[in-house]
Amino acid sequence: MKNSKNKIWFAIALMPLALTACKKDHSGASMGESEKTTITIENVLNSKPLVESGTFQGSGTPALILPGQSATITFYAAKGEALSFATMYGASNDLFFAPENPGILVYDQNGKPIEGDVSTQIKLWDNGTRSNQNPGSGVSHPGTAENKNISEVNGSDAQGNTYLSAAKLIKASLKYNGNSQFTLTLQNTSGGTKNETPLSPGVWAVSYIAGGNLLHPSPLFVKGKPSANGLTAIAEAGNNIPLKTYVSSITGIFTPLSPILVIVYNGIEDPLYKIGEKDRSQGLKELAQQGNAAVLAASLKTKNGIKAVYVLPAPTTTVLLPKIDGQPGGQVSQELIVTKGDRIAVATMYGFSNDWFFATGSNGIDPMKKGDASANIGLYNNGTAIDQFPGAGLTQFNLSGTPLSESNPIVEVPNPNPFTTLPAISQIISVTLK
């Protein structure tokens, strides 16, 4: 995956304000004497490439989709993301229906949701693991085992058997439900044709997109490559469990963190926000919606009780990416000069959201306590933009969208939330002092 972004994440490093020394307290502990500490923030998320996945099936027992019957898939997607699925051509040895990779695109070039008949995007594929039989004769034996790559069945197969186009056997209808949610209805229209067949229970998936590139553009199969990850069980026997298990293992959370805002303050309440109150119009909105910490940093510099303001990393870099394919996530550090009684506030955008932000709680971090300070971090909804599925929202700024405004008080993001279940916050962002 390329690390380029479609939107610019702003990062401005601000010089700390001057610090002064004070006297010691009666216990002999430093009271106002400056000391150095280093804060390190890291994106520790073990990211997944699929934003959503699931299964579909018929309503009977067994759960086949018989001619005349239909099944639905409801999912979320951002512009550039696509829906992939696979279901067995039941009256075959190892044929399956699926759209060509990366799947069915659900927005046009202008970001307008696509609706209506998308059947022409579905194709019939040969899994390459069994010899085929005449589709009109019925399948009486499993066929001879083969070791071929997946190939498209375009009118006829390797044995010379002929097939109607997939669009004449399955009708696929797309409906936009609003707020980046779609429903795809698959209707078995093969009845009465020479290719009459049931459809098996299937598997579907939607890949994240980042920097204009899908993280997993071929989630279920690769044309010209051997079948893998449980697809053969669908193609040969209509068993969707092995492929479901595989896609579930690579479905989850992916998000970068925006440049990190770090504030050293003393003698005042949390300078960033207060739960139950609305955004203070000082720049937190820009951080929460766009990852732009510059506005808030400049505003805080002018306030009493603020001793130092930093935006990490430096302006020449961009975001803190999560762990990808075993590679470490992004990390930044900053040396701070602090005194007893100081507090540290931290804030950064949950990059693939509309206006969620990670931040320290109302009492900040005590810089005198070294070690892991991640327990001080929470995830909050800024209340200034309508929420969508994280990583699959049409109006999310870092997915080339424009947030839709709302005006609600700041609240903690529930987990699970209306869209998904997140890992523990300490499994997304790590904060340490030494």
Coordinates of C-alpha atoms in Angstrom, one line a residue:
M1 CA 0.0 0.0 0.0
K2 CA 1.3 3.4 -0.9
N3 CA 1.6 6.0 1.9
S4 CA 0.4 8.9 -0.1
K5 CA -2.8 10.7 1.0
N6 CA -5.5 12.4 -1.1
K7 CA -5.8 15.1 1.6
I8 CA -3.0 17.0 3.3
W9 CA -2.5 16.3 7.0
F10 CA -1.1 19.6 8.5
A11 CA 1.8 19.4 10.9
I12 CA 3.4 22.5 12.4
A13 CA 6.0 22.2 15.1
L14 CA 5.6 25.1 17.6
M15 CA 8.4 26.3 19.9
P16 CA 7.7 25.8 23.6
L17 CA 7.2 28.8 25.8
A18 CA 9.9 29.8 28.3
L19 CA 9.8 28.0 31.6
T20 CA 10.7 29.5 35.1
A21 CA 12.0 27.8 38.2
C22 CA 10.3 27.9 41.6
K23 CA 11.2 26.8 45.1
K24 CA 11.1 23.3 46.6
D25 CA 8.3 22.0 48.8
H26 CA 8.8 21.0 52.5
S27 CA 9.3 17.3 51.5
G28 CA 12.4 18.1 49.5
A29 CA 10.7 17.1 46.2
S30 CA 11.4 19.4 43.3
M31 CA 8.8 22.2 43.3
G32 CA 9.0 24.0 40.1
E33 CA 12.6 22.9 39.3
S34 CA 12.7 21.9 35.7
E35 CA 13.4 18.4 34.6
K36 CA 13.4 16.6 31.2
T37 CA 11.0 13.9 30.2
T38 CA 10.4 12.3 26.8
I39 CA 6.9 11.5 25.5
T40 CA 6.5 8.9 22.8
I41 CA 3.3 8.2 20.9
E42 CA 3.0 5.2 18.6
N43 CA 0.3 3.8 16.4
V44 CA 0.3 0.2 17.7
L45 CA -2.8 -1.0 15.8
N46 CA -2.5 -4.4 14.2
S47 CA -4.4 -3.3 11.1
K48 CA -6.6 -5.4 8.9
P49 CA -7.1 -4.8 5.1
L50 CA -10.9 -5.5 5.0
V51 CA -13.3 -3.0 6.4
E52 CA -16.2 -5.4 6.3
S53 CA -17.0 -9.0 5.4
G54 CA -19.8 -11.5 5.9
T55 CA -21.9 -14.3 4.4
F56 CA -25.2 -14.6 2.6
Q57 CA -27.5 -17.5 1.8
G58 CA -31.0 -18.6 0.9
S59 CA -33.9 -18.8 3.4
G60 CA -34.6 -22.5 3.2
T61 CA -33.0 -25.7 4.4
P62 CA -30.5 -26.3 3.0
A63 CA -29.8 -22.6 2.6
L64 CA -29.6 -22.6 -1.2
I65 CA -30.8 -19.7 -3.4
L66 CA -33.0 -21.6 -5.8
P67 CA -34.2 -20.2 -9.1
G68 CA -36.6 -17.4 -8.5
Q69 CA -35.3 -16.8 -5.0
S70 CA -32.9 -14.0 -3.8
A71 CA -30.5 -13.0 -1.0
T72 CA -29.2 -9.7 0.1
I73 CA -25.9 -8.2 1.3
T74 CA -26.0 -4.9 3.2
F75 CA -22.7 -3.1 3.6
Y76 CA -20.9 0.3 3.9
A77 CA -18.5 1.7 1.5
A78 CA -16.5 4.9 0.7
K79 CA -15.7 6.2 -2.7
G80 CA -13.3 3.9 -4.5
E81 CA -14.2 0.9 -2.3
A82 CA -15.9 -2.1 -3.9
L83 CA -18.0 -5.2 -3.0
S84 CA -16.6 -8.6 -3.8
F85 CA -18.5 -11.9 -3.3
A86 CA -18.4 -15.5 -4.4
T87 CA -21.2 -18.1 -4.6
M88 CA -21.2 -21.6 -6.3
Y89 CA -22.8 -22.4 -9.6
G90 CA -24.5 -25.3 -7.8
A91 CA -25.0 -27.6 -10.8
S92 CA -21.3 -27.8 -11.6
N93 CA -18.2 -29.4 -10.3
D94 CA -16.2 -26.3 -9.4
L95 CA -17.7 -23.2 -11.0
F96 CA -18.5 -20.0 -9.1
F97 CA -20.0 -16.6 -9.7
A98 CA -18.2 -13.5 -8.6
P99 CA -17.5 -10.0 -9.9
E100 CA -14.1 -9.3 -11.4
N101 CA -11.7 -7.8 -8.9
P102 CA -11.8 -5.5 -7.1
G103 CA -15.5 -6.0 -7.1
I104 CA -18.6 -4.0 -7.8
L105 CA -17.8 -0.3 -7.6
V106 CA -20.7 1.5 -5.8
Y107 CA -19.9 5.2 -6.6
D108 CA -19.4 6.9 -9.9
Q109 CA -16.4 9.2 -10.5
N110 CA -18.2 12.2 -9.0
G111 CA -18.9 10.3 -5.8
K112 CA -22.6 9.7 -6.6
P113 CA -24.0 6.4 -5.3
I114 CA -24.8 3.9 -8.1
E115 CA -28.2 2.3 -8.0
G116 CA -30.0 -0.2 -10.2
D117 CA -29.0 -3.3 -12.2
V118 CA -25.3 -4.1 -11.9
S119 CA -25.6 -7.7 -13.2
T120 CA -23.1 -7.2 -16.0
Q121 CA -20.4 -6.9 -13.5
I122 CA -20.8 -10.5 -12.4
K123 CA -18.9 -13.3 -14.1
L124 CA -18.7 -17.1 -14.1
W125 CA -15.4 -18.6 -13.0
D126 CA -13.7 -22.0 -13.2
N127 CA -12.0 -22.8 -9.9
G128 CA -9.5 -25.1 -11.7
T129 CA -9.8 -27.9 -9.2
R130 CA -12.3 -30.2 -11.0
S131 CA -13.1 -31.2 -14.6
N132 CA -16.4 -29.9 -15.8
Q133 CA -19.5 -31.6 -17.0
N134 CA -22.2 -30.6 -19.5
P135 CA -24.3 -28.1 -17.5
G136 CA -27.5 -29.5 -19.0
S137 CA -26.9 -33.1 -17.9
G138 CA -26.8 -32.5 -14.2
V139 CA -23.8 -33.3 -12.0
S140 CA -23.6 -37.0 -11.1
H141 CA -20.0 -37.2 -10.0
P142 CA -17.4 -34.8 -8.6
G143 CA -15.3 -34.7 -11.7
T144 CA -11.6 -35.5 -12.1
A145 CA -9.3 -33.6 -9.9
E146 CA -7.3 -30.8 -11.6
N147 CA -4.6 -28.4 -10.6
K148 CA -5.3 -25.4 -12.8
N149 CA -5.5 -21.6 -12.2
I150 CA -8.8 -19.8 -11.8
S151 CA -10.1 -18.7 -15.2
E152 CA -13.2 -17.0 -16.5
V153 CA -15.8 -19.1 -18.2
N154 CA -16.7 -16.8 -21.1
G155 CA -19.3 -18.7 -23.1
S156 CA -17.6 -22.1 -22.8
D157 CA -15.2 -24.0 -20.6
A158 CA -12.1 -26.1 -21.3
Q159 CA -14.3 -29.2 -22.0
G160 CA -16.4 -27.3 -24.6
N161 CA -19.5 -27.0 -22.4
T162 CA -21.4 -23.8 -23.2
Y163 CA -22.9 -21.4 -20.7
L164 CA -25.1 -18.3 -20.8
S165 CA -23.6 -15.1 -19.5
A166 CA -23.6 -14.7 -15.7
A167 CA -25.9 -11.6 -16.1
K168 CA -28.6 -13.9 -17.6
L169 CA -28.4 -16.3 -14.6
I170 CA -28.1 -13.8 -11.7
K171 CA -29.7 -10.4 -11.4
A172 CA -27.8 -8.1 -9.2
S173 CA -29.6 -4.9 -8.0
L174 CA -27.9 -2.2 -6.0
K175 CA -29.8 0.2 -3.7
Y176 CA -28.4 3.1 -1.7
N177 CA -29.8 3.3 1.8
G178 CA -28.1 6.6 2.8
N179 CA -25.1 7.5 5.0
S180 CA -22.8 5.3 2.9
Q181 CA -24.8 2.1 3.3
F182 CA -25.9 0.0 0.4
T183 CA -27.9 -3.2 -0.2
L184 CA -27.1 -5.6 -3.0
T185 CA -29.9 -8.0 -3.9
L186 CA -28.9 -11.2 -5.8
Q187 CA -31.7 -12.9 -7.6
N188 CA -31.4 -16.4 -9.1
T189 CA -32.8 -15.9 -12.6
S190 CA -31.5 -19.2 -14.1
G191 CA -34.8 -21.0 -14.0
G192 CA -35.9 -22.4 -17.4
T193 CA -32.6 -21.9 -19.0
K194 CA -30.1 -24.6 -20.0
N195 CA -28.0 -23.4 -17.1
E196 CA -30.6 -23.7 -14.4
T197 CA -28.8 -24.0 -11.1
P198 CA -29.1 -23.3 -7.4
L199 CA -26.7 -20.8 -5.9
S200 CA -24.8 -21.8 -2.7
P201 CA -24.3 -19.8 0.5
G202 CA -21.6 -17.2 -0.3
V203 CA -19.1 -14.9 1.2
W204 CA -18.6 -11.1 0.6
A205 CA -16.0 -8.5 1.5
V206 CA -15.2 -4.8 1.2
S207 CA -11.5 -3.6 1.2
Y208 CA -10.3 -0.4 2.9
I209 CA -9.0 2.3 0.6
A210 CA -6.1 4.5 1.6
G211 CA -4.2 7.1 -0.5
G212 CA -6.4 6.1 -3.4
N213 CA -5.4 2.4 -3.3
L214 CA -7.4 -0.6 -2.0
L215 CA -5.5 -2.4 0.7
H216 CA -6.8 -5.8 -0.6
P217 CA -8.0 -5.4 -4.2
S218 CA -8.4 -9.2 -4.6
P219 CA -9.9 -10.4 -1.3
L220 CA -11.5 -13.7 -2.4
F221 CA -9.5 -14.9 -5.5
V222 CA -7.0 -13.9 -8.1
K223 CA -7.6 -14.5 -11.7
G224 CA -4.8 -16.6 -13.2
K225 CA -3.7 -18.0 -9.8
P226 CA -4.6 -21.2 -7.9
S227 CA -7.7 -21.2 -5.7
A228 CA -6.8 -20.4 -2.1
N229 CA -8.1 -19.5 1.4
G230 CA -11.2 -21.7 1.3
L231 CA -12.6 -20.7 -2.0
T232 CA -12.4 -24.3 -3.3
A233 CA -14.9 -25.4 -0.6
I234 CA -17.4 -23.0 -2.1
A235 CA -16.7 -23.8 -5.7
E236 CA -16.8 -27.6 -5.3
A237 CA -19.3 -28.1 -2.4
G238 CA -21.1 -24.7 -1.7
N239 CA -19.5 -24.7 1.8
N240 CA -18.8 -21.1 2.7
I241 CA -17.4 -21.7 6.2
P242 CA -13.6 -22.0 5.3
L243 CA -13.6 -18.8 3.2
K244 CA -15.7 -17.0 5.8
T245 CA -13.1 -18.0 8.4
Y246 CA -10.3 -16.6 6.3
V247 CA -12.0 -13.2 5.4
S248 CA -13.0 -12.8 9.1
S249 CA -9.4 -13.1 10.1
I250 CA -8.4 -10.1 7.9
T251 CA -11.4 -7.9 8.6
G252 CA -11.2 -5.2 11.3
I253 CA -9.8 -1.8 11.9
F254 CA -7.4 0.3 9.9
T255 CA -6.7 3.9 10.7
P256 CA -3.8 6.3 10.6
L257 CA -3.3 8.8 13.4
S258 CA -2.9 12.5 12.4
P259 CA 0.1 14.6 13.6
I260 CA 0.0 14.5 17.4
L261 CA -0.8 17.6 19.4
V262 CA 1.1 17.7 22.8
I263 CA 0.5 20.5 25.4
V264 CA 2.2 21.1 28.7
Y265 CA -0.1 23.1 31.0
N266 CA -0.4 24.1 34.6
G267 CA -3.1 25.5 36.9
I268 CA -6.0 25.2 34.5
E269 CA -8.6 22.7 33.4
D270 CA -8.1 20.6 30.3
P271 CA -7.4 23.1 27.6
L272 CA -8.9 21.0 24.8
Y273 CA -12.4 20.0 25.6
K274 CA -14.9 19.0 28.2
I275 CA -17.3 16.1 27.9
G276 CA -20.9 17.3 27.6
E277 CA -19.9 20.6 26.2
K278 CA -19.8 21.5 22.5
D279 CA -16.6 22.2 20.5
R280 CA -15.1 25.5 21.7
S281 CA -14.4 26.7 18.1
Q282 CA -10.6 27.0 18.9
G283 CA -9.4 24.4 16.4
L284 CA -10.4 21.0 17.9
K285 CA -12.9 20.7 15.1
E286 CA -10.2 21.0 12.5
L287 CA -8.1 18.4 14.3
A288 CA -11.0 16.0 14.8
Q289 CA -12.4 16.3 11.2
Q290 CA -9.2 16.8 9.2
G291 CA -6.2 15.9 11.3
N292 CA -5.1 19.6 11.2
A293 CA -3.7 20.4 14.6
A294 CA -2.2 23.8 13.5
V295 CA -5.3 25.9 14.2
L296 CA -5.7 24.5 17.7
A297 CA -2.0 24.8 18.4
A298 CA -1.9 28.4 17.5
S299 CA -5.0 29.2 19.6
L300 CA -3.6 27.4 22.7
K301 CA -0.3 29.3 22.5
T302 CA -2.1 32.5 23.5
K303 CA -3.8 31.1 26.6
N304 CA -2.8 31.5 30.3
G305 CA -1.6 28.3 31.9
I306 CA -0.2 26.9 28.6
K307 CA 3.5 26.3 29.0
A308 CA 4.4 24.5 25.7
V309 CA 2.7 23.4 22.5
Y310 CA 4.0 20.9 20.0
V311 CA 2.7 19.2 16.9
L312 CA 4.4 16.0 16.1
P313 CA 5.9 14.9 13.8
A314 CA 7.7 17.7 11.9
P315 CA 6.0 19.4 8.9
T316 CA 8.0 17.3 6.5
T317 CA 6.2 14.1 7.5
T318 CA 2.5 13.1 7.5
V319 CA 0.6 10.5 9.5
L320 CA 1.3 7.7 11.9
L321 CA 0.3 4.6 10.0
P322 CA -0.7 1.4 11.9
K323 CA 1.1 -1.9 11.7
I324 CA 0.8 -3.3 8.2
D325 CA 1.9 -6.8 7.3
G326 CA 3.9 -7.1 10.4
Q327 CA 5.8 -3.8 9.9
P328 CA 5.9 -1.5 13.0
G329 CA 3.4 1.4 13.2
G330 CA 4.4 5.1 13.1
Q331 CA 6.0 6.6 16.1
V332 CA 7.0 10.1 17.3
S333 CA 8.8 11.4 20.4
Q334 CA 9.4 14.8 21.9
E335 CA 11.5 15.9 24.8
L336 CA 9.6 18.1 27.3
I337 CA 10.8 20.3 30.0
V338 CA 8.3 20.0 32.9
T339 CA 8.0 20.9 36.6
K340 CA 6.0 19.3 39.4
G341 CA 2.3 20.1 39.1
D342 CA 2.4 20.3 35.3
R343 CA 0.1 18.2 33.2
I344 CA 0.3 16.9 29.6
A345 CA -2.5 16.8 27.2
V346 CA -2.4 14.8 24.0
A347 CA -4.8 14.8 21.0
T348 CA -4.9 13.2 17.5
M349 CA -7.5 12.3 15.0
Y350 CA -8.9 8.8 14.4
G351 CA -7.9 9.3 10.8
F352 CA -10.6 7.2 9.2
S353 CA -13.6 8.8 10.9
N354 CA -15.7 11.9 10.5
D355 CA -14.8 13.6 13.7
W356 CA -13.4 11.2 16.3
F357 CA -10.3 12.1 18.2
F358 CA -8.0 10.4 20.8
A359 CA -7.2 12.6 23.7
T360 CA -6.1 12.5 27.3
G361 CA -8.8 12.6 30.0
S362 CA -9.9 15.7 31.9
N363 CA -6.9 15.5 34.2
G364 CA -4.2 15.0 31.6
I365 CA -1.0 13.0 32.2
D366 CA 1.3 13.5 35.2
P367 CA 4.8 14.0 33.7
M368 CA 6.4 13.0 36.9
K369 CA 5.1 9.4 36.5
K370 CA 7.3 7.5 34.0
G371 CA 6.2 4.5 32.0
D372 CA 3.1 3.5 30.0
A373 CA 0.5 6.3 30.1
S374 CA -1.8 4.8 27.5
A375 CA -4.6 4.3 30.1
N376 CA -5.0 8.1 30.2
I377 CA -6.2 8.1 26.5
G378 CA -9.9 8.0 25.5
L379 CA -11.7 8.1 22.1
Y380 CA -14.2 11.0 21.7
N381 CA -16.8 12.2 19.2
N382 CA -16.4 15.9 18.6
G383 CA -20.1 16.3 17.7
T384 CA -19.4 18.5 14.7
A385 CA -19.8 16.0 11.8
I386 CA -22.4 13.2 11.2
D387 CA -20.8 9.8 11.8
Q388 CA -20.4 7.1 9.3
F389 CA -18.8 3.7 9.3
P390 CA -15.1 4.3 10.1
G391 CA -13.1 3.7 7.0
A392 CA -16.2 3.4 4.8
G393 CA -17.8 6.8 4.8
L394 CA -18.4 8.9 1.8
T395 CA -18.0 12.2 3.7
Q396 CA -14.9 11.4 5.7
F397 CA -12.3 14.0 5.0
N398 CA -9.4 11.6 4.6
L399 CA -11.3 9.5 2.2
S400 CA -11.8 12.5 -0.2
G401 CA -15.1 13.5 1.4
T402 CA -16.6 16.6 2.9
P403 CA -18.0 16.1 6.4
L404 CA -21.7 16.8 7.0
S405 CA -22.1 19.3 9.8
E406 CA -23.9 18.7 13.1
S407 CA -23.7 20.5 16.4
N408 CA -23.8 18.1 19.4
P409 CA -21.9 17.9 22.7
I410 CA -18.6 16.1 22.9
V411 CA -19.1 12.5 24.1
E412 CA -17.0 9.4 24.5
V413 CA -17.3 7.0 21.6
P414 CA -19.1 3.9 22.8
N415 CA -17.6 0.5 22.1
P416 CA -19.2 -1.3 20.4
N417 CA -20.6 1.7 18.6
P418 CA -23.5 1.9 16.1
F419 CA -21.1 0.9 13.2
T420 CA -18.4 -1.5 14.5
T421 CA -16.5 -2.9 17.5
L422 CA -13.1 -1.4 18.1
P423 CA -10.1 -3.0 19.8
A424 CA -9.1 -1.6 23.2
I425 CA -7.7 2.0 22.9
S426 CA -4.3 0.8 24.2
Q427 CA -4.2 -1.5 21.2
I428 CA -4.5 1.5 18.8
I429 CA -2.4 4.2 20.4
S430 CA 0.4 3.9 22.9
V431 CA 1.7 6.8 25.0
T432 CA 4.8 6.4 27.2
L433 CA 7.0 8.7 29.3
K434 CA 10.6 8.2 30.2

